[in-house]
Amino acid sequence: MAADPRKRKLVGLGPEQETEPQGDRGPAGRFVEGSILRITMHNFLTYDHCEVYPGPNLNMIIGANGTGKSSIVCAICLGLAGKTATLGRGDKVGLYVKRGCTKGSVEIELYRAVGNLVIFREMQVQNNQSTWTINGEHASQRVVEEAVKALRIQVGNLCQFLPQEKVGEFAKMSKVELLEATEKSVGPPEMYEIHCELKTFRSKERELENICKEKASFLEKAKQRNERNRQDVQRYYEKKRHLDRIKMLERKKPWVEYETSREQLEAVKREREQAKRELRALKEEQAPMLFQIQSVDARLKPLESQMRDKTTEIKDESQRCKQKQDLLERKRAEVEDIQQALSLKQMEEDDRQKRISNTRCIVAGLQAELDSLGKQEDVQPQINQINVELRGLQEDKARLESRQSDLRREKESMRGECTLLQQQLKSLEDMMKMKEEKLRNKFRDTYDALQWLRQNRSLFEGNVHEPMMLVINVRNPCHAKYIESHIPANDLRAFVFQRQEDMERFMKEVRDSRRLRVNAVIAPCESFARRPPGRPLDTLKQFGFFSYLRELFDAPEEVMSYLCYQYKVHEVPVGTEKTKEMIEEVIRETQLRIIYTAEEKYHVKKSQYSNKTIASNSVLRPSQFLNLAVEADKRNRLWEQLKAVEQNVTAIDAQIKTLQEQQSQLDRRDNELLRRKKMLSEMKGKKRQLEQKISAKQDSLIQMEQSGIDLRQAEQEACTKTRAVNSQKVAIVTEFGQHMRSRVKLHMVKVYLALEIVELSAEKARLESSCREATVRVQTLEQKCKQLDETKTALLNTCHERLKKAKETCNIDPRENGIPEELKTAFSELPNTLDEIDAWLNEERSRAECFTGLSSGVVEEYTRRSQEIENLSRELEEKHSALETYQQNISQAKEQWLNPLRLLVEQINEKFSDFFYSMQCAGEVDLHSENEEEYDRYGIRIRVKFRSSTQLHELTPHHQSGGERSVSTMLYLMALQELNRCPFRVVDEINQGMDPVNERRVFDIVVRTACSGTTSQYFFITPKLLPNLQYADEMTVLCVHNGPQMLAPTKWNEKAFLRRARRRQTRAANA
């Protein structure tokens, strides 16, 4: 808002205060360290320029609402490096600069015994940055914060600085937060630090206690597990002794096996030598008889050879006889083939004669039929007439087909257009579904009511419109933010009814019966939808306005009427960046109440005090609901076009059907004519066909008569061939007889050889029978020698293998002979036979198997856990020592913190109780803690009672009324006031909710407490005071005035005002 250049905000000073800085006036001892001497504001909120000089005690700042009282509170907070969040107003420092200015400043002078501290802060609007100086020298914000903290100023502490927007939050503070704020405000500087240390110590103590408990528990469990494992370790070592003995037995066993095999080998060698001697003696006795057998074999072998040769010759002669027999069989087959060929020629000649006879009969029949056709009339004229009619039908069918093709192409075009329209409608429907989905996610009850409405629309007599956010279609999505900013969300999700009874029926069903939270409105009886705006848009275009809100969107008649009636959308203009640049001129000349620029919304009203225009602005938020535009006109137009296209397609289908029926009639006529033409053509061509058939048959008959066979000649040729084959058969039979005689001779020679072989074989058998017993004995001895050789070889290999295995088992070098002495000593204690060794092995293995579930890991785990137990014991001692140290520190810190804190709370309680007692009420403050050792749960509990019939109740945001909370807050702050730990306190409009009686009592307590000589500075801001209050000389009343006739601060002269007032009183008395 652009302020009048003559407009100033001035602060009237108390009767005993001067306008010069306190450093140059009055005794400094009246101000405590850190008190505010001067506040200078330039282009800050409502002030062009103003200086405030508060007093050292109670400063009562009075002024009507909107004059700028809270601006002084904001200046104190921001000037002393406070956060904007403390004020509860804008979150950026640029918002505290006067509208229309690019920068503003606050300067605060604080009292210090060593020299006053002047803090200056300049705030920029463009980048929300600040520039700081201390006593004229540039400084950072951190340096300013440290300087303010050194003076014990805490603008973020509600016990010291309570702005108007934070009054309600004081009662919402928890007991813990109230204790911390009180410690910071009135406690010694080290009290809050010790409290924080206690909480840290206690947290670490809990951690150490938990660690000690965990380690002690783990240590105990480890000891128990180790005790259980000790027996397992003993059993493991016992099992190991058995395994070692098993190992030694297994190492000796191969040596015993080797010795056993070696002894067996020596026995086999002796037996083998004895068997060989017996075999040689027996062979010497059998030698003469074997010589005779060999002589017979020498005579027998040539005879057997001749026998084999004769057998081969007989076989060859037999093969030649077989070949001659096969050749005779083939010649007999040739004679049969010649006779069969002659028979086939005779059958072929008989068949030719039959075919000639049949063909002559067929020709006679065809000639008779041809003679009968000569009397029929000519059918060519009828065929010509049918051809003419068929050509006409073909032309009609071509014309119908062409028409059908044109209609089909037109139909396909219509279908493509229909598909395009359906896609466009589907796109619009998808956007509607997206809007409905947003409605469902944001307002589920409204969505459920919408579904019920769509199913039961027939229950209503008048028009019922769905929620406005669904039926409003913004023409340009960029403009949706203006509509949503102007129309509340409750109305955007409201249903619009044309009739009152329909709305009542709807609300009864969905709100009362279905328990749905929905909104509904009724459109005005008289339509406002097309009502013209109060001024033409052309008169506003010079300021950058381009449209009224109504022209930015489409809506049904009743919805638009309601919005025009309720929210004047037809009279609210929308502008651009140009509008924002000349906003002051726009406000001054157009007198518009609501203005939209490109990104902001302006509310314009007139002050009740000065009749001046006041404007406030807010940034437009992005649209949430209306940014999806669904053009209703386009949607309706598309539906109409779709219906028209579908009607055209239906008409085209009817025309195509008619043409198809006509074509079917033409096809039937065409088929009928073709059938008649075919019949006539067949009648015309039958005579010609008969003539052609007769001619073809006669040609075939001539060919058959000419292709006859000479049977006599064929019989002569067959006889000649048969005589030649018989001559060949005679020569073959002669050769066959010669081969048969040669085979008989060979058989006779073979018989003589066989008789001689039989005689020699009998002689050989007699000799062999005589020496068979000796032969059996020789064979037996040879077999025995062979077996002994094999046994000797096997035992020798076994000895080598067992020796090798024994050396490998005992890890002896293969080249070394004998057993090492240490093994001999160990082996001497063990049995020397395999049976005993096996018995010992079974016994030791059985004993070892009794120790199940044991391994070297048991011993390793036992050793490792023993080391862990030792380490844990050492760590546990260290943790216990650290815990004792923390407990000693906590005990010392607790004594340093708790005793002064209890004394402090008792002092606060004493003052607080006195204040309540003076108001005929009761109140107390105590230090509350459920567990004395939980230092982060200590808190201050305030309990009050405003009526004698009730008990003391804890001060909470819910139990007491607003006025009672304000009284309790004010009195608690006054109880802190006399402790005088902070340089000043600020309380803004805390008396607004009090009743007159309590307000008067609280005011008396504030004046009595804040004006005592030992208290710090106190700022009490209020828009009103009760009449006939008790004031004190120590208090300073600062009256804040607002208006265009105010003097500039430099022209304000209080002494001149007093002199003028005294002169008027004197003149009035003299008159």
Tab-separated table of N, CA and C in Angstrom, residues 166-278:
chain	number	residue	atom	x	y	z
A	166	LYS	N	2.075	-14.912	19.953
A	166	LYS	CA	2.579	-16.033	20.739
A	166	LYS	C	1.953	-16.112	22.126
A	167	VAL	N	0.975	-15.261	22.426
A	167	VAL	CA	0.365	-15.277	23.753
A	167	VAL	C	-0.269	-16.637	24.026
A	168	GLY	N	-0.979	-17.170	23.032
A	168	GLY	CA	-1.647	-18.456	23.226
A	168	GLY	C	-0.666	-19.600	23.377
A	169	GLU	N	0.546	-19.453	22.856
A	169	GLU	CA	1.505	-20.551	22.924
A	169	GLU	C	2.131	-20.696	24.296
A	170	PHE	N	2.071	-19.607	25.147
A	170	PHE	CA	2.670	-19.700	26.473
A	170	PHE	C	1.983	-20.785	27.294
A	171	ALA	N	0.626	-20.832	27.220
A	171	ALA	CA	-0.103	-21.843	27.982
A	171	ALA	C	0.103	-23.240	27.405
A	172	LYS	N	0.530	-23.315	26.131
A	172	LYS	CA	0.760	-24.612	25.511
A	172	LYS	C	2.146	-25.177	25.810
A	173	MET	N	2.990	-24.355	26.458
A	173	MET	CA	4.337	-24.822	26.770
A	173	MET	C	4.257	-25.967	27.774
A	174	SER	N	5.072	-26.991	27.547
A	174	SER	CA	5.127	-28.092	28.506
A	174	SER	C	5.868	-27.654	29.762
A	175	LYS	N	5.763	-28.454	30.809
A	175	LYS	CA	6.437	-28.119	32.067
A	175	LYS	C	7.939	-28.047	31.865
A	176	VAL	N	8.471	-28.933	31.037
A	176	VAL	CA	9.920	-28.942	30.781
A	176	VAL	C	10.336	-27.679	30.049
A	177	GLU	N	9.556	-27.293	29.018
A	177	GLU	CA	9.878	-26.066	28.270
A	177	GLU	C	9.777	-24.838	29.163
A	178	LEU	N	8.769	-24.792	30.049
A	178	LEU	CA	8.605	-23.646	30.948
A	178	LEU	C	9.778	-23.554	31.906
A	179	LEU	N	10.273	-24.700	32.407
A	179	LEU	CA	11.434	-24.676	33.300
A	179	LEU	C	12.658	-24.133	32.571
A	180	GLU	N	12.895	-24.602	31.345
A	180	GLU	CA	14.066	-24.122	30.607
A	180	GLU	C	13.953	-22.619	30.332
A	181	ALA	N	12.751	-22.178	29.937
A	181	ALA	CA	12.576	-20.745	29.679
A	181	ALA	C	12.784	-19.932	30.951
A	182	THR	N	12.314	-20.432	32.089
A	182	THR	CA	12.482	-19.715	33.365
A	182	THR	C	13.950	-19.677	33.758
A	183	GLU	N	14.663	-20.791	33.596
A	183	GLU	CA	16.089	-20.803	33.922
A	183	GLU	C	16.835	-19.767	33.092
A	184	LYS	N	16.537	-19.717	31.803
A	184	LYS	CA	17.217	-18.751	30.943
A	184	LYS	C	16.863	-17.321	31.321
A	185	SER	N	15.618	-17.127	31.774
A	185	SER	CA	15.136	-15.764	32.003
A	185	SER	C	15.610	-15.196	33.331
A	186	VAL	N	15.423	-15.932	34.438
A	186	VAL	CA	15.690	-15.353	35.758
A	186	VAL	C	16.747	-16.132	36.534
A	187	GLY	N	17.167	-17.291	36.053
A	187	GLY	CA	18.162	-18.060	36.784
A	187	GLY	C	19.559	-17.512	36.585
A	188	PRO	N	20.483	-17.922	37.458
A	188	PRO	CA	21.884	-17.539	37.252
A	188	PRO	C	22.383	-18.065	35.903
A	189	PRO	N	23.399	-17.439	35.348
A	189	PRO	CA	23.866	-17.872	34.025
A	189	PRO	C	24.287	-19.333	33.995
A	190	GLU	N	24.843	-19.832	35.101
A	190	GLU	CA	25.323	-21.207	35.092
A	190	GLU	C	24.222	-22.219	35.335
A	191	MET	N	23.012	-21.776	35.743
A	191	MET	CA	21.960	-22.738	36.104
A	191	MET	C	21.531	-23.569	34.892
A	192	TYR	N	21.228	-22.925	33.778
A	192	TYR	CA	20.798	-23.654	32.593
A	192	TYR	C	21.924	-24.515	32.042
A	193	GLU	N	23.171	-23.996	32.129
A	193	GLU	CA	24.304	-24.783	31.642
A	193	GLU	C	24.485	-26.044	32.474
A	194	ILE	N	24.353	-25.897	33.825
A	194	ILE	CA	24.488	-27.078	34.694
A	194	ILE	C	23.358	-28.063	34.410
A	195	HIS	N	22.139	-27.514	34.156
A	195	HIS	CA	21.002	-28.383	33.839
A	195	HIS	C	21.288	-29.194	32.568
A	196	CYS	N	21.824	-28.533	31.565
A	196	CYS	CA	22.167	-29.240	30.330
A	196	CYS	C	23.250	-30.286	30.581
A	197	GLU	N	24.255	-29.901	31.432
A	197	GLU	CA	25.298	-30.870	31.762
A	197	GLU	C	24.712	-32.071	32.495
A	198	LEU	N	23.761	-31.802	33.416
A	198	LEU	CA	23.127	-32.895	34.147
A	198	LEU	C	22.410	-33.849	33.195
A	199	LYS	N	21.682	-33.275	32.242
A	199	LYS	CA	20.981	-34.131	31.281
A	199	LYS	C	21.974	-34.943	30.459
A	200	THR	N	23.097	-34.301	30.096
A	200	THR	CA	24.118	-35.037	29.340
A	200	THR	C	24.748	-36.126	30.191
A	201	PHE	N	25.090	-35.735	31.469
A	201	PHE	CA	25.679	-36.723	32.377
A	201	PHE	C	24.729	-37.889	32.601
A	202	ARG	N	23.422	-37.542	32.787
A	202	ARG	CA	22.446	-38.611	33.065
A	202	ARG	C	22.298	-39.531	31.853
A	203	SER	N	22.322	-38.937	30.660
A	203	SER	CA	22.223	-39.751	29.451
A	203	SER	C	23.415	-40.696	29.343
A	204	LYS	N	24.620	-40.142	29.616
A	204	LYS	CA	25.810	-40.988	29.554
A	204	LYS	C	25.809	-42.013	30.686
A	205	GLU	N	25.279	-41.604	31.866
A	205	GLU	CA	25.191	-42.558	32.981
A	205	GLU	C	24.285	-43.736	32.608
A	206	ARG	N	23.123	-43.415	31.960
A	206	ARG	CA	22.237	-44.496	31.536
A	206	ARG	C	22.944	-45.410	30.531
A	207	GLU	N	23.676	-44.758	29.604
A	207	GLU	CA	24.407	-45.567	28.624
A	207	GLU	C	25.411	-46.485	29.323
A	208	LEU	N	26.166	-45.899	30.304
A	208	LEU	CA	27.146	-46.721	31.014
A	208	LEU	C	26.474	-47.814	31.833
A	209	GLU	N	25.343	-47.480	32.481
A	209	GLU	CA	24.627	-48.503	33.251
A	209	GLU	C	24.173	-49.644	32.339
A	210	ASN	N	23.627	-49.267	31.187
A	210	ASN	CA	23.194	-50.308	30.242
A	210	ASN	C	24.384	-51.135	29.758
A	211	ILE	N	25.504	-50.427	29.479
A	211	ILE	CA	26.694	-51.154	29.021
A	211	ILE	C	27.185	-52.102	30.098
A	212	CYS	N	27.239	-51.593	31.384
A	212	CYS	CA	27.696	-52.445	32.484
A	212	CYS	C	26.778	-53.645	32.663
A	213	LYS	N	25.454	-53.403	32.586
A	213	LYS	CA	24.507	-54.516	32.725
A	213	LYS	C	24.706	-55.533	31.606
A	214	GLU	N	24.855	-55.013	30.378
A	214	GLU	CA	25.045	-55.926	29.251
A	214	GLU	C	26.339	-56.719	29.382
A	215	LYS	N	27.441	-56.000	29.755
A	215	LYS	CA	28.719	-56.697	29.873
A	215	LYS	C	28.701	-57.681	31.035
A	216	ALA	N	28.067	-57.281	32.182
A	216	ALA	CA	28.000	-58.207	33.317
A	216	ALA	C	27.189	-59.450	32.961
A	217	SER	N	26.068	-59.216	32.257
A	217	SER	CA	25.247	-60.350	31.846
A	217	SER	C	26.010	-61.245	30.874
A	218	PHE	N	26.693	-60.610	29.934
A	218	PHE	CA	27.456	-61.384	28.957
A	218	PHE	C	28.600	-62.143	29.634
A	219	LEU	N	29.255	-61.464	30.628
A	219	LEU	CA	30.359	-62.101	31.351
A	219	LEU	C	29.863	-63.325	32.117
A	220	GLU	N	28.716	-63.188	32.809
A	220	GLU	CA	28.167	-64.301	33.568
A	220	GLU	C	27.818	-65.467	32.648
A	221	LYS	N	27.188	-65.134	31.517
A	221	LYS	CA	26.842	-66.192	30.574
A	221	LYS	C	28.088	-66.867	30.007
A	222	ALA	N	29.135	-66.065	29.751
A	222	ALA	CA	30.377	-66.635	29.216
A	222	ALA	C	31.013	-67.578	30.240
A	223	LYS	N	31.003	-67.172	31.527
A	223	LYS	CA	31.560	-68.035	32.569
A	223	LYS	C	30.772	-69.339	32.665
A	224	GLN	N	29.432	-69.218	32.598
A	224	GLN	CA	28.610	-70.427	32.669
A	224	GLN	C	28.890	-71.361	31.485
A	225	ARG	N	28.995	-70.763	30.284
A	225	ARG	CA	29.290	-71.587	29.115
A	225	ARG	C	30.670	-72.233	29.232
A	226	ASN	N	31.669	-71.485	29.743
A	226	ASN	CA	33.005	-72.049	29.893
A	226	ASN	C	33.027	-73.172	30.921
A	227	GLU	N	32.241	-73.017	32.002
A	227	GLU	CA	32.180	-74.071	33.014
A	227	GLU	C	31.585	-75.346	32.412
A	228	ARG	N	30.544	-75.153	31.577
A	228	ARG	CA	29.971	-76.320	30.925
A	228	ARG	C	30.960	-76.950	29.946
A	229	ASN	N	31.761	-76.151	29.290
A	229	ASN	CA	32.699	-76.654	28.284
A	229	ASN	C	33.942	-77.302	28.895
A	230	ARG	N	34.202	-77.064	30.211
A	230	ARG	CA	35.403	-77.627	30.824
A	230	ARG	C	35.362	-79.155	30.787
A	231	GLN	N	34.224	-79.753	31.102
A	231	GLN	CA	34.098	-81.205	31.052
A	231	GLN	C	34.292	-81.715	29.612
A	232	ASP	N	33.765	-80.952	28.652
A	232	ASP	CA	33.958	-81.347	27.256
A	232	ASP	C	35.428	-81.347	26.882
A	233	VAL	N	36.193	-80.378	27.411
A	233	VAL	CA	37.629	-80.314	27.121
A	233	VAL	C	38.327	-81.541	27.687
A	234	GLN	N	37.974	-81.905	28.947
A	234	GLN	CA	38.580	-83.095	29.548
A	234	GLN	C	38.244	-84.345	28.737
A	235	ARG	N	37.009	-84.482	28.333
A	235	ARG	CA	36.604	-85.623	27.524
A	235	ARG	C	37.315	-85.610	26.170
A	236	TYR	N	37.544	-84.379	25.637
A	236	TYR	CA	38.255	-84.278	24.354
A	236	TYR	C	39.667	-84.842	24.478
A	237	TYR	N	40.380	-84.486	25.566
A	237	TYR	CA	41.743	-84.983	25.726
A	237	TYR	C	41.759	-86.502	25.952
A	238	GLU	N	40.767	-87.026	26.684
A	238	GLU	CA	40.688	-88.475	26.866
A	238	GLU	C	40.441	-89.172	25.531
A	239	LYS	N	39.554	-88.593	24.735
A	239	LYS	CA	39.314	-89.153	23.407
A	239	LYS	C	40.572	-89.090	22.557
A	240	LYS	N	41.343	-88.007	22.735
A	240	LYS	CA	42.573	-87.857	21.940
A	240	LYS	C	43.577	-88.960	22.290
A	241	ARG	N	43.657	-89.381	23.581
A	241	ARG	CA	44.565	-90.473	23.962
A	241	ARG	C	44.156	-91.775	23.259
A	242	HIS	N	42.845	-92.051	23.220
A	242	HIS	CA	42.388	-93.252	22.523
A	242	HIS	C	42.716	-93.171	21.036
A	243	LEU	N	42.510	-91.979	20.449
A	243	LEU	CA	42.805	-91.824	19.016
A	243	LEU	C	44.289	-91.997	18.737
A	244	ASP	N	45.146	-91.511	19.644
A	244	ASP	CA	46.588	-91.694	19.451
A	244	ASP	C	46.961	-93.180	19.479
A	245	ARG	N	46.361	-93.949	20.427
A	245	ARG	CA	46.646	-95.389	20.482
A	245	ARG	C	46.149	-96.090	19.223
A	246	ILE	N	44.944	-95.634	18.744
A	246	ILE	CA	44.424	-96.199	17.487
A	246	ILE	C	45.391	-95.918	16.344
A	247	LYS	N	45.927	-94.718	16.334
A	247	LYS	CA	46.864	-94.353	15.276
A	247	LYS	C	48.121	-95.228	15.326
A	248	MET	N	48.647	-95.494	16.548
A	248	MET	CA	49.851	-96.307	16.667
A	248	MET	C	49.560	-97.763	16.268
A	249	LEU	N	48.382	-98.292	16.661
A	249	LEU	CA	48.005	-99.644	16.254
A	249	LEU	C	47.885	-99.738	14.731
A	250	GLU	N	47.282	-98.692	14.131
A	250	GLU	CA	47.143	-98.680	12.678
A	250	GLU	C	48.500	-98.587	11.990
A	251	ARG	N	49.494	-97.967	12.654
A	251	ARG	CA	50.839	-97.890	12.058
A	251	ARG	C	51.583	-99.225	12.199
A	252	LYS	N	51.340	-99.981	13.282
A	252	LYS	CA	52.011	-101.275	13.456
A	252	LYS	C	51.359	-102.365	12.618
A	253	LYS	N	50.052	-102.266	12.393
A	253	LYS	CA	49.336	-103.319	11.691
A	253	LYS	C	49.932	-103.620	10.316
A	254	PRO	N	50.311	-102.625	9.473
A	254	PRO	CA	50.936	-102.953	8.176
A	254	PRO	C	52.240	-103.740	8.315
A	255	TRP	N	53.015	-103.449	9.389
A	255	TRP	CA	54.269	-104.207	9.585
A	255	TRP	C	53.972	-105.668	9.932
A	256	VAL	N	52.970	-105.901	10.756
A	256	VAL	CA	52.595	-107.276	11.100
A	256	VAL	C	52.084	-108.005	9.860
A	257	GLU	N	51.263	-107.279	9.055
A	257	GLU	CA	50.765	-107.886	7.812
A	257	GLU	C	51.911	-108.213	6.861
A	258	TYR	N	52.921	-107.310	6.809
A	258	TYR	CA	54.070	-107.548	5.939
A	258	TYR	C	54.834	-108.798	6.389
A	259	GLU	N	55.080	-108.954	7.666
A	259	GLU	CA	55.800	-110.126	8.184
A	259	GLU	C	55.022	-111.412	7.888
A	260	THR	N	53.719	-111.359	8.045
A	260	THR	CA	52.882	-112.530	7.758
A	260	THR	C	52.986	-112.923	6.286
A	261	SER	N	52.905	-111.941	5.377
A	261	SER	CA	53.007	-112.218	3.933
A	261	SER	C	54.386	-112.763	3.574
A	262	ARG	N	55.435	-112.225	4.214
A	262	ARG	CA	56.806	-112.685	3.903
A	262	ARG	C	56.986	-114.156	4.312
A	263	GLU	N	56.458	-114.551	5.453
A	263	GLU	CA	56.550	-115.939	5.896
A	263	GLU	C	55.789	-116.861	4.943
A	264	GLN	N	54.611	-116.402	4.485
A	264	GLN	CA	53.838	-117.210	3.524
A	264	GLN	C	54.602	-117.380	2.222
A	265	LEU	N	55.307	-116.345	1.778
A	265	LEU	CA	56.089	-116.406	0.543
A	265	LEU	C	57.211	-117.445	0.643
A	266	GLU	N	57.906	-117.518	1.718
A	266	GLU	CA	58.987	-118.494	1.879
A	266	GLU	C	58.441	-119.919	1.848
A	267	ALA	N	57.278	-120.152	2.464
A	267	ALA	CA	56.678	-121.493	2.452
A	267	ALA	C	56.295	-121.914	1.032
A	268	VAL	N	55.728	-120.975	0.241
A	268	VAL	CA	55.327	-121.266	-1.146
A	268	VAL	C	56.547	-121.594	-1.995
A	269	LYS	N	57.653	-120.895	-1.796
A	269	LYS	CA	58.880	-121.168	-2.563
A	269	LYS	C	59.358	-122.620	-2.329
A	270	ARG	N	59.374	-123.094	-1.100
A	270	ARG	CA	59.828	-124.450	-0.789
A	270	ARG	C	58.910	-125.495	-1.438
A	271	GLU	N	57.614	-125.275	-1.402
A	271	GLU	CA	56.655	-126.214	-1.991
A	271	GLU	C	56.805	-126.267	-3.498
A	272	ARG	N	57.080	-125.162	-4.149
A	272	ARG	CA	57.232	-125.090	-5.604
A	272	ARG	C	58.447	-125.893	-6.066
A	273	GLU	N	59.547	-125.812	-5.378
A	273	GLU	CA	60.763	-126.562	-5.754
A	273	GLU	C	60.527	-128.070	-5.669
A	274	GLN	N	59.793	-128.526	-4.657
A	274	GLN	CA	59.487	-129.945	-4.501
A	274	GLN	C	58.622	-130.464	-5.654
A	275	ALA	N	57.603	-129.680	-6.096
A	275	ALA	CA	56.717	-130.077	-7.194
A	275	ALA	C	57.483	-130.173	-8.518
A	276	LYS	N	58.434	-129.297	-8.749
A	276	LYS	CA	59.223	-129.337	-9.990
A	276	LYS	C	60.095	-130.585	-10.052
A	277	ARG	N	60.670	-130.992	-8.946
A	277	ARG	CA	61.506	-132.228	-8.949
A	277	ARG	C	60.667	-133.452	-9.285
A	278	GLU	N	59.448	-133.567	-8.709
A	278	GLU	CA	58.568	-134.693	-8.993
A	278	GLU	C	58.156	-134.712	-10.466
